[in-house]
Amino acid sequence: MLKNLLMLCTLVCLSWSASASDEAPFSGDISASTLLADYNKFSQEYERFTATSDELELIQKLAGKDILVLFGTWCHDSQREVPRLLKLLEKSKVAVNSLQLIAVGYNKKDPAGVASAHELKYTATMIVMQEGKELSRVVEKPKNSLVIDLTNFDEE
């Protein structure tokens, strides 16, 4: 009986570890529409979030800027902050130069090495740049608000 129980436990453990490794999170470049369509927690937060008129006005400072978002589909901070950014950008209709969404695995790496190049330590990390120069960075969650922290840079 004990032998059968040990064998059953071993099979269950092996089965669990095999299925866990098959479910590695997505990593790589992803579009906003695909992210919201394929990841329920992101789409739920997107629908739930409402931007204020002050936020929609202030985010206009991002016009002409490049935005890089490094995040994990598995990360609760990412599931909260990334959809909020996407909603702010959509509702404000701000004309950013580019928006790049890069998902990382549990190891905080992506296939193209973008996360490593930008010294990613925590997810989500949102970086605002202009002509390759970093202007602002929000890591995990904003200190003030997402819009204030993203637009906290001097315009030259």
PDB file of C-alpha atoms in Angstrom:
ATOM      1  CA  MET A   1       0.000   0.000   0.000  1.00  0.00           C
ATOM      2  CA  LEU A   2       2.773   2.445   0.959  1.00  0.00           C
ATOM      3  CA  LYS A   3       4.645   1.558  -2.225  1.00  0.00           C
ATOM      4  CA  ASN A   4       1.548   2.376  -4.327  1.00  0.00           C
ATOM      5  CA  LEU A   5       1.033   5.657  -2.485  1.00  0.00           C
ATOM      6  CA  LEU A   6       4.652   6.702  -3.063  1.00  0.00           C
ATOM      7  CA  MET A   7       4.377   5.813  -6.725  1.00  0.00           C
ATOM      8  CA  LEU A   8       1.176   7.838  -7.061  1.00  0.00           C
ATOM      9  CA  CYS A   9       2.786  10.846  -5.346  1.00  0.00           C
ATOM     10  CA  THR A  10       5.785  10.610  -7.660  1.00  0.00           C
ATOM     11  CA  LEU A  11       3.564  10.511 -10.752  1.00  0.00           C
ATOM     12  CA  VAL A  12       1.534  13.498  -9.554  1.00  0.00           C
ATOM     13  CA  CYS A  13       4.701  15.515  -8.858  1.00  0.00           C
ATOM     14  CA  LEU A  14       6.193  14.652 -12.253  1.00  0.00           C
ATOM     15  CA  SER A  15       2.947  15.516 -13.996  1.00  0.00           C
ATOM     16  CA  TRP A  16       2.688  18.852 -12.180  1.00  0.00           C
ATOM     17  CA  SER A  17       6.277  19.875 -12.944  1.00  0.00           C
ATOM     18  CA  ALA A  18       5.900  18.962 -16.613  1.00  0.00           C
ATOM     19  CA  SER A  19       2.722  21.015 -16.984  1.00  0.00           C
ATOM     20  CA  ALA A  20       4.200  23.968 -15.082  1.00  0.00           C
ATOM     21  CA  SER A  21       7.169  24.168 -17.450  1.00  0.00           C
ATOM     22  CA  ASP A  22       4.824  24.057 -20.474  1.00  0.00           C
ATOM     23  CA  GLU A  23       3.111  27.226 -19.255  1.00  0.00           C
ATOM     24  CA  ALA A  24       5.988  29.684 -19.496  1.00  0.00           C
ATOM     25  CA  PRO A  25       4.669  33.225 -19.886  1.00  0.00           C
ATOM     26  CA  PHE A  26       4.746  34.956 -23.237  1.00  0.00           C
ATOM     27  CA  SER A  27       7.821  37.073 -23.871  1.00  0.00           C
ATOM     28  CA  GLY A  28       8.590  39.376 -26.756  1.00  0.00           C
ATOM     29  CA  ASP A  29       7.055  42.250 -28.672  1.00  0.00           C
ATOM     30  CA  ILE A  30       3.252  42.433 -28.458  1.00  0.00           C
ATOM     31  CA  SER A  31       0.679  44.905 -29.736  1.00  0.00           C
ATOM     32  CA  ALA A  32      -1.757  46.656 -27.430  1.00  0.00           C
ATOM     33  CA  SER A  33      -4.716  45.083 -29.219  1.00  0.00           C
ATOM     34  CA  THR A  34      -3.295  41.556 -28.868  1.00  0.00           C
ATOM     35  CA  LEU A  35      -2.426  42.125 -25.210  1.00  0.00           C
ATOM     36  CA  LEU A  36      -5.958  43.276 -24.412  1.00  0.00           C
ATOM     37  CA  ALA A  37      -7.561  40.535 -26.502  1.00  0.00           C
ATOM     38  CA  ASP A  38      -5.474  37.647 -25.156  1.00  0.00           C
ATOM     39  CA  TYR A  39      -4.984  38.549 -21.478  1.00  0.00           C
ATOM     40  CA  ASN A  40      -8.172  38.885 -19.473  1.00  0.00           C
ATOM     41  CA  LYS A  41      -6.686  40.676 -16.442  1.00  0.00           C
ATOM     42  CA  PHE A  42      -5.286  43.371 -18.730  1.00  0.00           C
ATOM     43  CA  SER A  43      -8.589  43.880 -20.541  1.00  0.00           C
ATOM     44  CA  GLN A  44     -10.537  43.967 -17.254  1.00  0.00           C
ATOM     45  CA  GLU A  45      -8.318  46.728 -15.852  1.00  0.00           C
ATOM     46  CA  TYR A  46      -8.495  48.585 -19.167  1.00  0.00           C
ATOM     47  CA  GLU A  47     -12.301  48.603 -18.977  1.00  0.00           C
ATOM     48  CA  ARG A  48     -12.343  49.475 -15.267  1.00  0.00           C
ATOM     49  CA  PHE A  49      -9.960  52.475 -15.471  1.00  0.00           C
ATOM     50  CA  THR A  50     -11.306  55.964 -16.125  1.00  0.00           C
ATOM     51  CA  ALA A  51      -8.950  58.834 -16.885  1.00  0.00           C
ATOM     52  CA  THR A  52      -9.681  62.328 -15.592  1.00  0.00           C
ATOM     53  CA  SER A  53      -9.725  65.366 -17.869  1.00  0.00           C
ATOM     54  CA  ASP A  54      -6.621  66.683 -16.059  1.00  0.00           C
ATOM     55  CA  GLU A  55      -4.767  63.419 -16.789  1.00  0.00           C
ATOM     56  CA  LEU A  56      -5.809  63.526 -20.447  1.00  0.00           C
ATOM     57  CA  GLU A  57      -4.526  67.080 -20.717  1.00  0.00           C
ATOM     58  CA  LEU A  58      -1.220  66.472 -18.914  1.00  0.00           C
ATOM     59  CA  ILE A  59      -0.392  63.354 -20.919  1.00  0.00           C
ATOM     60  CA  GLN A  60      -0.168  65.550 -24.013  1.00  0.00           C
ATOM     61  CA  LYS A  61       3.440  66.214 -22.878  1.00  0.00           C
ATOM     62  CA  LEU A  62       4.201  62.773 -24.333  1.00  0.00           C
ATOM     63  CA  ALA A  63       3.542  64.018 -27.876  1.00  0.00           C
ATOM     64  CA  GLY A  64       6.436  63.090 -30.140  1.00  0.00           C
ATOM     65  CA  LYS A  65       8.079  60.918 -27.477  1.00  0.00           C
ATOM     66  CA  ASP A  66       8.969  57.220 -27.597  1.00  0.00           C
ATOM     67  CA  ILE A  67       7.456  54.997 -24.916  1.00  0.00           C
ATOM     68  CA  LEU A  68       8.923  51.617 -24.022  1.00  0.00           C
ATOM     69  CA  VAL A  69       6.947  49.368 -21.692  1.00  0.00           C
ATOM     70  CA  LEU A  70       8.661  46.324 -20.196  1.00  0.00           C
ATOM     71  CA  PHE A  71       6.202  44.109 -18.358  1.00  0.00           C
ATOM     72  CA  GLY A  72       5.171  40.591 -17.438  1.00  0.00           C
ATOM     73  CA  THR A  73       1.840  39.109 -18.421  1.00  0.00           C
ATOM     74  CA  TRP A  74       2.123  37.275 -15.074  1.00  0.00           C
ATOM     75  CA  CYS A  75       2.855  40.413 -12.989  1.00  0.00           C
ATOM     76  CA  HIS A  76       0.111  42.088 -10.936  1.00  0.00           C
ATOM     77  CA  ASP A  77       1.765  45.530 -11.200  1.00  0.00           C
ATOM     78  CA  SER A  78       1.873  45.116 -14.980  1.00  0.00           C
ATOM     79  CA  GLN A  79      -1.756  43.968 -15.057  1.00  0.00           C
ATOM     80  CA  ARG A  80      -2.698  47.198 -13.268  1.00  0.00           C
ATOM     81  CA  GLU A  81      -0.421  49.836 -14.820  1.00  0.00           C
ATOM     82  CA  VAL A  82      -0.064  48.792 -18.484  1.00  0.00           C
ATOM     83  CA  PRO A  83      -3.812  48.858 -19.251  1.00  0.00           C
ATOM     84  CA  ARG A  84      -4.065  52.260 -17.564  1.00  0.00           C
ATOM     85  CA  LEU A  85      -1.314  53.622 -19.797  1.00  0.00           C
ATOM     86  CA  LEU A  86      -2.996  52.178 -22.883  1.00  0.00           C
ATOM     87  CA  LYS A  87      -6.332  53.741 -21.925  1.00  0.00           C
ATOM     88  CA  LEU A  88      -4.700  57.125 -21.236  1.00  0.00           C
ATOM     89  CA  LEU A  89      -2.974  57.075 -24.620  1.00  0.00           C
ATOM     90  CA  GLU A  90      -6.137  56.068 -26.444  1.00  0.00           C
ATOM     91  CA  LYS A  91      -8.509  58.506 -24.741  1.00  0.00           C
ATOM     92  CA  SER A  92      -6.089  61.457 -24.952  1.00  0.00           C
ATOM     93  CA  LYS A  93      -5.302  60.735 -28.609  1.00  0.00           C
ATOM     94  CA  VAL A  94      -1.772  61.978 -27.902  1.00  0.00           C
ATOM     95  CA  ALA A  95       0.495  61.509 -30.914  1.00  0.00           C
ATOM     96  CA  VAL A  96       3.467  59.642 -29.441  1.00  0.00           C
ATOM     97  CA  ASN A  97       6.335  58.887 -31.797  1.00  0.00           C
ATOM     98  CA  SER A  98       6.285  55.193 -30.856  1.00  0.00           C
ATOM     99  CA  LEU A  99       4.886  52.784 -28.295  1.00  0.00           C
ATOM    100  CA  GLN A 100       6.691  49.493 -27.814  1.00  0.00           C
ATOM    101  CA  LEU A 101       5.295  46.810 -25.506  1.00  0.00           C
ATOM    102  CA  ILE A 102       7.802  44.113 -24.556  1.00  0.00           C
ATOM    103  CA  ALA A 103       6.650  41.206 -22.416  1.00  0.00           C
ATOM    104  CA  VAL A 104       9.278  39.426 -20.347  1.00  0.00           C
ATOM    105  CA  GLY A 105       9.394  35.993 -18.763  1.00  0.00           C
ATOM    106  CA  TYR A 106       9.773  35.241 -15.075  1.00  0.00           C
ATOM    107  CA  ASN A 107      13.510  35.809 -15.539  1.00  0.00           C
ATOM    108  CA  LYS A 108      12.764  39.374 -16.760  1.00  0.00           C
ATOM    109  CA  LYS A 109      14.285  38.702 -20.163  1.00  0.00           C
ATOM    110  CA  ASP A 110      12.891  38.856 -23.688  1.00  0.00           C
ATOM    111  CA  PRO A 111      14.130  37.167 -26.883  1.00  0.00           C
ATOM    112  CA  ALA A 112      15.511  40.401 -28.398  1.00  0.00           C
ATOM    113  CA  GLY A 113      17.367  41.515 -25.267  1.00  0.00           C
ATOM    114  CA  VAL A 114      15.486  44.808 -24.961  1.00  0.00           C
ATOM    115  CA  ALA A 115      14.890  44.342 -21.226  1.00  0.00           C
ATOM    116  CA  SER A 116      18.584  43.731 -20.563  1.00  0.00           C
ATOM    117  CA  ALA A 117      19.590  46.718 -22.693  1.00  0.00           C
ATOM    118  CA  HIS A 118      17.369  48.926 -20.513  1.00  0.00           C
ATOM    119  CA  GLU A 119      18.522  47.337 -17.251  1.00  0.00           C
ATOM    120  CA  LEU A 120      15.097  45.970 -16.300  1.00  0.00           C
ATOM    121  CA  LYS A 121      14.907  45.029 -12.629  1.00  0.00           C
ATOM    122  CA  TYR A 122      11.185  45.202 -11.816  1.00  0.00           C
ATOM    123  CA  THR A 123       7.984  44.964 -13.811  1.00  0.00           C
ATOM    124  CA  ALA A 124       6.255  46.948 -15.051  1.00  0.00           C
ATOM    125  CA  THR A 125       8.830  49.499 -16.157  1.00  0.00           C
ATOM    126  CA  MET A 126       7.702  52.330 -18.431  1.00  0.00           C
ATOM    127  CA  ILE A 127      10.350  54.493 -20.058  1.00  0.00           C
ATOM    128  CA  VAL A 128       9.728  57.767 -21.901  1.00  0.00           C
ATOM    129  CA  MET A 129      12.482  58.707 -24.348  1.00  0.00           C
ATOM    130  CA  GLN A 130      13.238  61.310 -26.951  1.00  0.00           C
ATOM    131  CA  GLU A 131      15.946  60.797 -29.556  1.00  0.00           C
ATOM    132  CA  GLY A 132      17.303  57.880 -27.519  1.00  0.00           C
ATOM    133  CA  LYS A 133      17.622  59.902 -24.301  1.00  0.00           C
ATOM    134  CA  GLU A 134      15.624  58.707 -21.290  1.00  0.00           C
ATOM    135  CA  LEU A 135      13.339  61.429 -19.941  1.00  0.00           C
ATOM    136  CA  SER A 136      11.378  59.540 -17.290  1.00  0.00           C
ATOM    137  CA  ARG A 137      10.925  56.051 -15.908  1.00  0.00           C
ATOM    138  CA  VAL A 138       8.117  54.542 -13.836  1.00  0.00           C
ATOM    139  CA  VAL A 139       9.009  51.301 -12.079  1.00  0.00           C
ATOM    140  CA  GLU A 140       6.322  48.926 -10.736  1.00  0.00           C
ATOM    141  CA  LYS A 141       3.884  51.603  -9.614  1.00  0.00           C
ATOM    142  CA  PRO A 142       3.866  55.397  -9.743  1.00  0.00           C
ATOM    143  CA  LYS A 143       4.992  57.483  -6.795  1.00  0.00           C
ATOM    144  CA  ASN A 144       2.449  60.262  -7.512  1.00  0.00           C
ATOM    145  CA  SER A 145       0.263  59.156 -10.404  1.00  0.00           C
ATOM    146  CA  LEU A 146       1.048  57.409 -13.662  1.00  0.00           C
ATOM    147  CA  VAL A 147       0.580  60.574 -15.716  1.00  0.00           C
ATOM    148  CA  ILE A 148       2.520  62.843 -13.353  1.00  0.00           C
ATOM    149  CA  ASP A 149       5.421  60.410 -13.105  1.00  0.00           C
ATOM    150  CA  LEU A 150       5.579  59.745 -16.868  1.00  0.00           C
ATOM    151  CA  THR A 151       5.510  63.460 -17.708  1.00  0.00           C
ATOM    152  CA  ASN A 152       7.913  64.571 -14.984  1.00  0.00           C
ATOM    153  CA  PHE A 153      10.683  65.818 -17.260  1.00  0.00           C
ATOM    154  CA  ASP A 154      11.907  69.158 -18.536  1.00  0.00           C
ATOM    155  CA  GLU A 155      11.021  69.904 -22.124  1.00  0.00           C
ATOM    156  CA  GLU A 156      13.889  71.425 -24.028  1.00  0.00           C
TER     157      GLU A 156
END
